[in-house]
């Protein structure tokens, strides 16, 4: 079963690919299930793909040799759509790779301070949109919407260029009906159209703590926790929030 192969590959890589075991500086990306292929990011900053248990010792790799100038620490799980594998690193770079060869198809780099910008969340693919949150410096961030078929092409970002940024975004967005719902470390929850990055709500929903998780959406209700240790429910239509429990 593919889940068993994924588990075996993940354990093998984490135990053998890094001297001394897992290092936080190398990230902690999850496993991406591609059906007959699985994809992981090793602690020494390589994307690896396996097409069978027999190939567990000879995977395809990106980059061919570990090189932090090409791929930094990866904390989000790679995303798979059509013939592409998408991966983002904590240096602020996004790559679309050929899912079979792991060769670079296209790339994009977010704007921001070279020493403190980064991407800690997973890329979410919705139709022809690749959506991700980022930190542009030690305090601020934005949501980026890219063309998933040409990742180097930016569709829009929120807030737009020239406007003040929001807080850093650590969690991945949840997308439904072409709207991205996501939280920020500035305590606010946002609902942003993927067409033009305009706000769907009149104003963001302010919670009592920073938000670093990915929202869960059930029918017309969004659920999310914050650093204040409470769980919240939010009405998608109105943005009205209710604090549930610790």
PDB file of C-alpha atoms in Angstrom:
ATOM      1  CA  UNK A   1       0.000   0.000   0.000  1.00  0.00           C
ATOM      2  CA  UNK A   2       1.202   3.496  -0.809  1.00  0.00           C
ATOM      3  CA  UNK A   3       0.753   4.699   2.776  1.00  0.00           C
ATOM      4  CA  UNK A   4       3.089   1.963   3.975  1.00  0.00           C
ATOM      5  CA  UNK A   5       5.673   2.832   1.324  1.00  0.00           C
ATOM      6  CA  UNK A   6       5.391   6.469   2.387  1.00  0.00           C
ATOM      7  CA  UNK A   7       5.986   5.563   6.004  1.00  0.00           C
ATOM      8  CA  UNK A   8       8.969   3.352   5.191  1.00  0.00           C
ATOM      9  CA  UNK A   9      10.525   5.982   2.947  1.00  0.00           C
ATOM     10  CA  UNK A  10      10.033   8.728   5.484  1.00  0.00           C
ATOM     11  CA  UNK A  11      11.601   6.711   8.299  1.00  0.00           C
ATOM     12  CA  UNK A  12      14.489   5.586   6.089  1.00  0.00           C
ATOM     13  CA  UNK A  13      15.300   9.111   4.957  1.00  0.00           C
ATOM     14  CA  UNK A  14      15.049  10.700   8.379  1.00  0.00           C
ATOM     15  CA  UNK A  15      17.331   8.087   9.874  1.00  0.00           C
ATOM     16  CA  UNK A  16      19.941   7.882   7.125  1.00  0.00           C
ATOM     17  CA  UNK A  17      20.148  11.121   5.164  1.00  0.00           C
ATOM     18  CA  UNK A  18      21.423  13.408   7.896  1.00  0.00           C
ATOM     19  CA  UNK A  19      24.466  13.020  10.108  1.00  0.00           C
ATOM     20  CA  UNK A  20      23.220  12.893  13.666  1.00  0.00           C
ATOM     21  CA  UNK A  21      19.522  12.767  12.746  1.00  0.00           C
ATOM     22  CA  UNK A  22      16.918  15.451  12.126  1.00  0.00           C
ATOM     23  CA  UNK A  23      18.051  19.055  12.403  1.00  0.00           C
ATOM     24  CA  UNK A  24      15.526  21.860  12.810  1.00  0.00           C
ATOM     25  CA  UNK A  25      17.559  24.054  10.479  1.00  0.00           C
ATOM     26  CA  UNK A  26      16.875  21.553   7.686  1.00  0.00           C
ATOM     27  CA  UNK A  27      13.108  21.848   8.073  1.00  0.00           C
ATOM     28  CA  UNK A  28      10.433  19.261   8.851  1.00  0.00           C
ATOM     29  CA  UNK A  29       8.485  18.808   5.655  1.00  0.00           C
ATOM     30  CA  UNK A  30       5.847  16.080   5.378  1.00  0.00           C
ATOM     31  CA  UNK A  31       5.466  13.292   2.807  1.00  0.00           C
ATOM     32  CA  UNK A  32       3.602  13.916  -0.483  1.00  0.00           C
ATOM     33  CA  UNK A  33       1.714  10.920  -1.880  1.00  0.00           C
ATOM     34  CA  UNK A  34       1.795  10.845  -5.679  1.00  0.00           C
ATOM     35  CA  UNK A  35       0.123   7.483  -6.171  1.00  0.00           C
ATOM     36  CA  UNK A  36       2.972   5.382  -7.584  1.00  0.00           C
ATOM     37  CA  UNK A  37       5.498   7.998  -6.430  1.00  0.00           C
ATOM     38  CA  UNK A  38       6.216   9.585  -3.085  1.00  0.00           C
ATOM     39  CA  UNK A  39       8.117  12.802  -2.390  1.00  0.00           C
ATOM     40  CA  UNK A  40       9.955  13.911   0.722  1.00  0.00           C
ATOM     41  CA  UNK A  41      12.452  16.599   1.678  1.00  0.00           C
ATOM     42  CA  UNK A  42      15.468  15.259   3.527  1.00  0.00           C
ATOM     43  CA  UNK A  43      17.027  17.076   6.503  1.00  0.00           C
ATOM     44  CA  UNK A  44      20.006  18.034   4.332  1.00  0.00           C
ATOM     45  CA  UNK A  45      17.688  20.046   2.047  1.00  0.00           C
ATOM     46  CA  UNK A  46      17.041  17.783  -0.932  1.00  0.00           C
ATOM     47  CA  UNK A  47      13.706  16.928  -2.508  1.00  0.00           C
ATOM     48  CA  UNK A  48      13.668  13.167  -3.095  1.00  0.00           C
ATOM     49  CA  UNK A  49      11.234  11.057  -5.130  1.00  0.00           C
ATOM     50  CA  UNK A  50      10.762   7.287  -5.050  1.00  0.00           C
ATOM     51  CA  UNK A  51       8.795   5.237  -7.563  1.00  0.00           C
ATOM     52  CA  UNK A  52       9.031   1.881  -5.779  1.00  0.00           C
ATOM     53  CA  UNK A  53      10.424   0.257  -2.653  1.00  0.00           C
ATOM     54  CA  UNK A  54      13.255  -1.148  -4.804  1.00  0.00           C
ATOM     55  CA  UNK A  55      14.427   2.389  -5.574  1.00  0.00           C
ATOM     56  CA  UNK A  56      14.540   3.473  -1.950  1.00  0.00           C
ATOM     57  CA  UNK A  57      18.338   3.850  -2.057  1.00  0.00           C
ATOM     58  CA  UNK A  58      18.480   5.547  -5.493  1.00  0.00           C
ATOM     59  CA  UNK A  59      15.903   8.314  -5.599  1.00  0.00           C
ATOM     60  CA  UNK A  60      15.729  11.263  -7.963  1.00  0.00           C
ATOM     61  CA  UNK A  61      16.930  14.369  -6.140  1.00  0.00           C
ATOM     62  CA  UNK A  62      16.651  18.152  -6.317  1.00  0.00           C
ATOM     63  CA  UNK A  63      19.212  19.591  -6.135  1.00  0.00           C
ATOM     64  CA  UNK A  64      21.519  16.744  -7.166  1.00  0.00           C
ATOM     65  CA  UNK A  65      23.786  17.563  -4.238  1.00  0.00           C
ATOM     66  CA  UNK A  66      22.739  19.444  -1.087  1.00  0.00           C
ATOM     67  CA  UNK A  67      23.205  23.158  -1.694  1.00  0.00           C
ATOM     68  CA  UNK A  68      21.550  25.705   0.595  1.00  0.00           C
ATOM     69  CA  UNK A  69      22.084  28.365  -2.061  1.00  0.00           C
ATOM     70  CA  UNK A  70      19.633  26.450  -4.256  1.00  0.00           C
ATOM     71  CA  UNK A  71      17.246  25.006  -1.657  1.00  0.00           C
ATOM     72  CA  UNK A  72      17.055  26.209   1.920  1.00  0.00           C
ATOM     73  CA  UNK A  73      15.163  24.641   4.804  1.00  0.00           C
ATOM     74  CA  UNK A  74      11.711  23.368   3.807  1.00  0.00           C
ATOM     75  CA  UNK A  75       8.958  23.361   6.448  1.00  0.00           C
ATOM     76  CA  UNK A  76       5.891  23.042   4.223  1.00  0.00           C
ATOM     77  CA  UNK A  77       4.930  19.787   2.506  1.00  0.00           C
ATOM     78  CA  UNK A  78       5.509  19.813  -1.296  1.00  0.00           C
ATOM     79  CA  UNK A  79       2.343  20.136  -3.386  1.00  0.00           C
ATOM     80  CA  UNK A  80       1.565  17.975  -6.403  1.00  0.00           C
ATOM     81  CA  UNK A  81      -0.673  18.950  -9.328  1.00  0.00           C
ATOM     82  CA  UNK A  82      -0.719  17.635 -12.896  1.00  0.00           C
ATOM     83  CA  UNK A  83       2.905  17.140 -13.993  1.00  0.00           C
ATOM     84  CA  UNK A  84       4.350  19.545 -11.402  1.00  0.00           C
ATOM     85  CA  UNK A  85       5.753  19.247  -7.912  1.00  0.00           C
ATOM     86  CA  UNK A  86       5.871  22.529  -5.987  1.00  0.00           C
ATOM     87  CA  UNK A  87       8.253  23.242  -3.136  1.00  0.00           C
ATOM     88  CA  UNK A  88       9.001  26.440  -1.191  1.00  0.00           C
ATOM     89  CA  UNK A  89      11.916  27.132   1.135  1.00  0.00           C
ATOM     90  CA  UNK A  90      12.750  29.401   4.031  1.00  0.00           C
ATOM     91  CA  UNK A  91      14.896  31.547   1.753  1.00  0.00           C
ATOM     92  CA  UNK A  92      11.700  32.785   0.098  1.00  0.00           C
ATOM     93  CA  UNK A  93      11.934  30.779  -3.121  1.00  0.00           C
ATOM     94  CA  UNK A  94       9.234  28.711  -4.828  1.00  0.00           C
ATOM     95  CA  UNK A  95      10.049  26.051  -7.401  1.00  0.00           C
ATOM     96  CA  UNK A  96       7.884  24.111  -9.805  1.00  0.00           C
ATOM     97  CA  UNK A  97       9.648  20.856 -10.657  1.00  0.00           C
ATOM     98  CA  UNK A  98       8.912  18.184 -13.220  1.00  0.00           C
ATOM     99  CA  UNK A  99       7.337  15.509 -11.022  1.00  0.00           C
ATOM    100  CA  UNK A 100       9.242  12.693 -12.756  1.00  0.00           C
ATOM    101  CA  UNK A 101      12.754  14.089 -13.202  1.00  0.00           C
ATOM    102  CA  UNK A 102      12.693  16.763 -10.447  1.00  0.00           C
ATOM    103  CA  UNK A 103      14.233  19.194 -12.907  1.00  0.00           C
ATOM    104  CA  UNK A 104      13.344  22.885 -12.445  1.00  0.00           C
ATOM    105  CA  UNK A 105      10.490  24.043 -14.687  1.00  0.00           C
ATOM    106  CA  UNK A 106      10.125  27.538 -13.242  1.00  0.00           C
ATOM    107  CA  UNK A 107      10.780  29.505 -10.059  1.00  0.00           C
ATOM    108  CA  UNK A 108       9.717  32.603  -8.149  1.00  0.00           C
ATOM    109  CA  UNK A 109      11.221  34.543  -5.249  1.00  0.00           C
ATOM    110  CA  UNK A 110       9.184  36.641  -2.852  1.00  0.00           C
ATOM    111  CA  UNK A 111      10.204  40.196  -2.052  1.00  0.00           C
ATOM    112  CA  UNK A 112      11.575  41.187   1.321  1.00  0.00           C
ATOM    113  CA  UNK A 113      14.649  41.344   3.501  1.00  0.00           C
ATOM    114  CA  UNK A 114      17.267  38.876   2.275  1.00  0.00           C
ATOM    115  CA  UNK A 115      18.251  37.863   5.805  1.00  0.00           C
ATOM    116  CA  UNK A 116      14.798  37.360   7.306  1.00  0.00           C
ATOM    117  CA  UNK A 117      12.252  36.614   4.559  1.00  0.00           C
ATOM    118  CA  UNK A 118      10.996  33.061   4.249  1.00  0.00           C
ATOM    119  CA  UNK A 119       8.161  30.611   3.584  1.00  0.00           C
ATOM    120  CA  UNK A 120       7.187  28.257   6.400  1.00  0.00           C
ATOM    121  CA  UNK A 121       3.840  27.029   5.069  1.00  0.00           C
ATOM    122  CA  UNK A 122       2.821  24.632   2.323  1.00  0.00           C
ATOM    123  CA  UNK A 123       1.818  25.794  -1.151  1.00  0.00           C
ATOM    124  CA  UNK A 124      -1.859  25.201  -1.925  1.00  0.00           C
ATOM    125  CA  UNK A 125      -2.873  24.559  -5.537  1.00  0.00           C
ATOM    126  CA  UNK A 126      -6.382  25.606  -6.581  1.00  0.00           C
ATOM    127  CA  UNK A 127      -7.066  25.284 -10.294  1.00  0.00           C
ATOM    128  CA  UNK A 128      -4.528  27.497 -12.059  1.00  0.00           C
ATOM    129  CA  UNK A 129      -3.557  29.272  -8.824  1.00  0.00           C
ATOM    130  CA  UNK A 130      -0.649  28.491  -6.511  1.00  0.00           C
ATOM    131  CA  UNK A 131      -1.301  30.158  -3.161  1.00  0.00           C
ATOM    132  CA  UNK A 132       1.064  30.609  -0.220  1.00  0.00           C
ATOM    133  CA  UNK A 133       1.697  32.815   2.767  1.00  0.00           C
ATOM    134  CA  UNK A 134       5.112  34.274   3.500  1.00  0.00           C
ATOM    135  CA  UNK A 135       7.196  36.395   5.853  1.00  0.00           C
ATOM    136  CA  UNK A 136       8.892  39.288   4.070  1.00  0.00           C
ATOM    137  CA  UNK A 137      10.962  40.234   7.111  1.00  0.00           C
ATOM    138  CA  UNK A 138      11.084  39.517  10.846  1.00  0.00           C
ATOM    139  CA  UNK A 139       7.679  41.129  11.502  1.00  0.00           C
ATOM    140  CA  UNK A 140       5.643  41.337   8.291  1.00  0.00           C
ATOM    141  CA  UNK A 141       4.213  39.163   5.539  1.00  0.00           C
ATOM    142  CA  UNK A 142       1.870  38.843   2.576  1.00  0.00           C
ATOM    143  CA  UNK A 143      -0.204  36.270   0.708  1.00  0.00           C
ATOM    144  CA  UNK A 144       1.098  35.481  -2.797  1.00  0.00           C
ATOM    145  CA  UNK A 145      -1.033  34.116  -5.640  1.00  0.00           C
ATOM    146  CA  UNK A 146       0.957  32.718  -8.583  1.00  0.00           C
ATOM    147  CA  UNK A 147       0.118  31.024 -11.885  1.00  0.00           C
ATOM    148  CA  UNK A 148       0.434  27.316 -11.113  1.00  0.00           C
ATOM    149  CA  UNK A 149       1.361  26.492 -14.736  1.00  0.00           C
ATOM    150  CA  UNK A 150       3.980  29.262 -14.882  1.00  0.00           C
ATOM    151  CA  UNK A 151       5.077  29.713 -11.296  1.00  0.00           C
ATOM    152  CA  UNK A 152       7.260  32.673 -12.201  1.00  0.00           C
ATOM    153  CA  UNK A 153       4.151  34.697 -13.069  1.00  0.00           C
ATOM    154  CA  UNK A 154       2.547  36.524 -10.150  1.00  0.00           C
ATOM    155  CA  UNK A 155      -1.233  36.972 -10.330  1.00  0.00           C
ATOM    156  CA  UNK A 156      -1.534  39.229  -7.292  1.00  0.00           C
ATOM    157  CA  UNK A 157      -0.593  39.550  -3.641  1.00  0.00           C
ATOM    158  CA  UNK A 158      -2.299  40.694  -0.460  1.00  0.00           C
ATOM    159  CA  UNK A 159      -1.785  43.382   0.587  1.00  0.00           C
ATOM    160  CA  UNK A 160      -0.793  44.690  -2.873  1.00  0.00           C
ATOM    161  CA  UNK A 161       2.604  46.277  -3.543  1.00  0.00           C
ATOM    162  CA  UNK A 162       2.801  49.775  -2.141  1.00  0.00           C
ATOM    163  CA  UNK A 163       0.444  49.056   0.753  1.00  0.00           C
ATOM    164  CA  UNK A 164       1.603  48.181   4.280  1.00  0.00           C
ATOM    165  CA  UNK A 165       2.029  44.428   4.837  1.00  0.00           C
ATOM    166  CA  UNK A 166       0.209  42.359   7.444  1.00  0.00           C
ATOM    167  CA  UNK A 167       1.869  40.109  10.015  1.00  0.00           C
ATOM    168  CA  UNK A 168       3.931  37.064   9.137  1.00  0.00           C
ATOM    169  CA  UNK A 169       1.985  34.098   7.742  1.00  0.00           C
ATOM    170  CA  UNK A 170       3.074  30.695   9.042  1.00  0.00           C
ATOM    171  CA  UNK A 171      -0.003  28.578   8.296  1.00  0.00           C
ATOM    172  CA  UNK A 172      -1.239  27.422   4.895  1.00  0.00           C
ATOM    173  CA  UNK A 173      -4.508  28.855   3.560  1.00  0.00           C
ATOM    174  CA  UNK A 174      -7.709  26.873   3.169  1.00  0.00           C
ATOM    175  CA  UNK A 175      -9.415  27.529  -0.164  1.00  0.00           C
ATOM    176  CA  UNK A 176     -13.082  27.175  -1.003  1.00  0.00           C
ATOM    177  CA  UNK A 177     -15.150  28.852  -3.750  1.00  0.00           C
ATOM    178  CA  UNK A 178     -12.047  30.654  -5.017  1.00  0.00           C
ATOM    179  CA  UNK A 179     -11.443  32.359  -1.672  1.00  0.00           C
ATOM    180  CA  UNK A 180      -8.328  31.820   0.473  1.00  0.00           C
ATOM    181  CA  UNK A 181      -8.892  31.845   4.240  1.00  0.00           C
ATOM    182  CA  UNK A 182      -5.767  32.224   6.363  1.00  0.00           C
ATOM    183  CA  UNK A 183      -4.467  33.625   9.619  1.00  0.00           C
ATOM    184  CA  UNK A 184      -1.476  35.747  10.493  1.00  0.00           C
ATOM    185  CA  UNK A 185       0.712  36.337  13.512  1.00  0.00           C
ATOM    186  CA  UNK A 186      -0.945  39.780  13.727  1.00  0.00           C
ATOM    187  CA  UNK A 187      -3.974  37.992  15.333  1.00  0.00           C
ATOM    188  CA  UNK A 188      -6.146  38.504  12.245  1.00  0.00           C
ATOM    189  CA  UNK A 189      -7.994  36.034  10.026  1.00  0.00           C
ATOM    190  CA  UNK A 190      -8.383  37.030   6.371  1.00  0.00           C
ATOM    191  CA  UNK A 191     -10.631  36.025   3.443  1.00  0.00           C
ATOM    192  CA  UNK A 192      -9.047  36.934   0.095  1.00  0.00           C
ATOM    193  CA  UNK A 193     -10.334  36.408  -3.458  1.00  0.00           C
ATOM    194  CA  UNK A 194      -7.957  34.482  -5.711  1.00  0.00           C
ATOM    195  CA  UNK A 195      -9.050  36.546  -8.697  1.00  0.00           C
ATOM    196  CA  UNK A 196      -7.491  39.835  -7.640  1.00  0.00           C
ATOM    197  CA  UNK A 197      -6.451  39.450  -3.968  1.00  0.00           C
ATOM    198  CA  UNK A 198      -9.263  41.722  -2.797  1.00  0.00           C
ATOM    199  CA  UNK A 199     -10.736  41.223   0.660  1.00  0.00           C
ATOM    200  CA  UNK A 200     -14.049  39.335   0.783  1.00  0.00           C
ATOM    201  CA  UNK A 201     -14.935  40.540   4.281  1.00  0.00           C
ATOM    202  CA  UNK A 202     -15.348  44.220   5.135  1.00  0.00           C
ATOM    203  CA  UNK A 203     -12.532  43.789   7.630  1.00  0.00           C
ATOM    204  CA  UNK A 204     -10.434  40.893   8.910  1.00  0.00           C
ATOM    205  CA  UNK A 205     -11.581  38.867  11.913  1.00  0.00           C
ATOM    206  CA  UNK A 206      -9.453  39.759  14.922  1.00  0.00           C
ATOM    207  CA  UNK A 207      -8.789  37.017  17.461  1.00  0.00           C
ATOM    208  CA  UNK A 208      -7.097  37.268  20.855  1.00  0.00           C
ATOM    209  CA  UNK A 209      -3.889  35.540  19.805  1.00  0.00           C
ATOM    210  CA  UNK A 210      -1.524  34.996  16.910  1.00  0.00           C
ATOM    211  CA  UNK A 211      -2.648  32.472  14.280  1.00  0.00           C
ATOM    212  CA  UNK A 212      -0.157  29.948  12.907  1.00  0.00           C
ATOM    213  CA  UNK A 213      -2.398  27.025  11.904  1.00  0.00           C
ATOM    214  CA  UNK A 214      -4.409  26.163   8.799  1.00  0.00           C
ATOM    215  CA  UNK A 215      -8.189  26.747   9.042  1.00  0.00           C
ATOM    216  CA  UNK A 216     -10.611  23.837   8.824  1.00  0.00           C
ATOM    217  CA  UNK A 217     -13.817  24.562   6.897  1.00  0.00           C
ATOM    218  CA  UNK A 218     -17.014  22.567   7.351  1.00  0.00           C
ATOM    219  CA  UNK A 219     -19.938  23.753   5.222  1.00  0.00           C
ATOM    220  CA  UNK A 220     -20.239  27.505   5.975  1.00  0.00           C
ATOM    221  CA  UNK A 221     -18.170  27.512   9.150  1.00  0.00           C
ATOM    222  CA  UNK A 222     -14.440  27.917   9.619  1.00  0.00           C
ATOM    223  CA  UNK A 223     -12.661  26.552  12.690  1.00  0.00           C
ATOM    224  CA  UNK A 224      -9.242  27.693  13.851  1.00  0.00           C
ATOM    225  CA  UNK A 225      -7.146  27.917  16.985  1.00  0.00           C
ATOM    226  CA  UNK A 226      -4.839  30.711  18.077  1.00  0.00           C
ATOM    227  CA  UNK A 227      -1.978  31.252  20.491  1.00  0.00           C
ATOM    228  CA  UNK A 228      -4.473  32.357  23.140  1.00  0.00           C
ATOM    229  CA  UNK A 229      -5.300  28.610  23.441  1.00  0.00           C
ATOM    230  CA  UNK A 230      -8.906  29.021  22.312  1.00  0.00           C
ATOM    231  CA  UNK A 231     -10.712  27.394  19.412  1.00  0.00           C
ATOM    232  CA  UNK A 232     -12.842  29.739  17.305  1.00  0.00           C
ATOM    233  CA  UNK A 233     -15.658  29.272  14.805  1.00  0.00           C
ATOM    234  CA  UNK A 234     -16.174  31.862  12.071  1.00  0.00           C
ATOM    235  CA  UNK A 235     -19.135  32.277   9.733  1.00  0.00           C
ATOM    236  CA  UNK A 236     -17.739  32.374   6.175  1.00  0.00           C
ATOM    237  CA  UNK A 237     -20.449  34.682   4.876  1.00  0.00           C
ATOM    238  CA  UNK A 238     -20.384  37.339   7.579  1.00  0.00           C
ATOM    239  CA  UNK A 239     -16.991  36.930   9.231  1.00  0.00           C
ATOM    240  CA  UNK A 240     -18.695  36.759  12.640  1.00  0.00           C
ATOM    241  CA  UNK A 241     -16.542  34.831  15.118  1.00  0.00           C
ATOM    242  CA  UNK A 242     -17.381  32.859  18.267  1.00  0.00           C
ATOM    243  CA  UNK A 243     -14.857  31.773  20.887  1.00  0.00           C
ATOM    244  CA  UNK A 244     -15.604  28.155  21.732  1.00  0.00           C
ATOM    245  CA  UNK A 245     -13.270  26.705  24.349  1.00  0.00           C
ATOM    246  CA  UNK A 246      -9.681  26.267  25.442  1.00  0.00           C
TER     247      UNK A 246
END
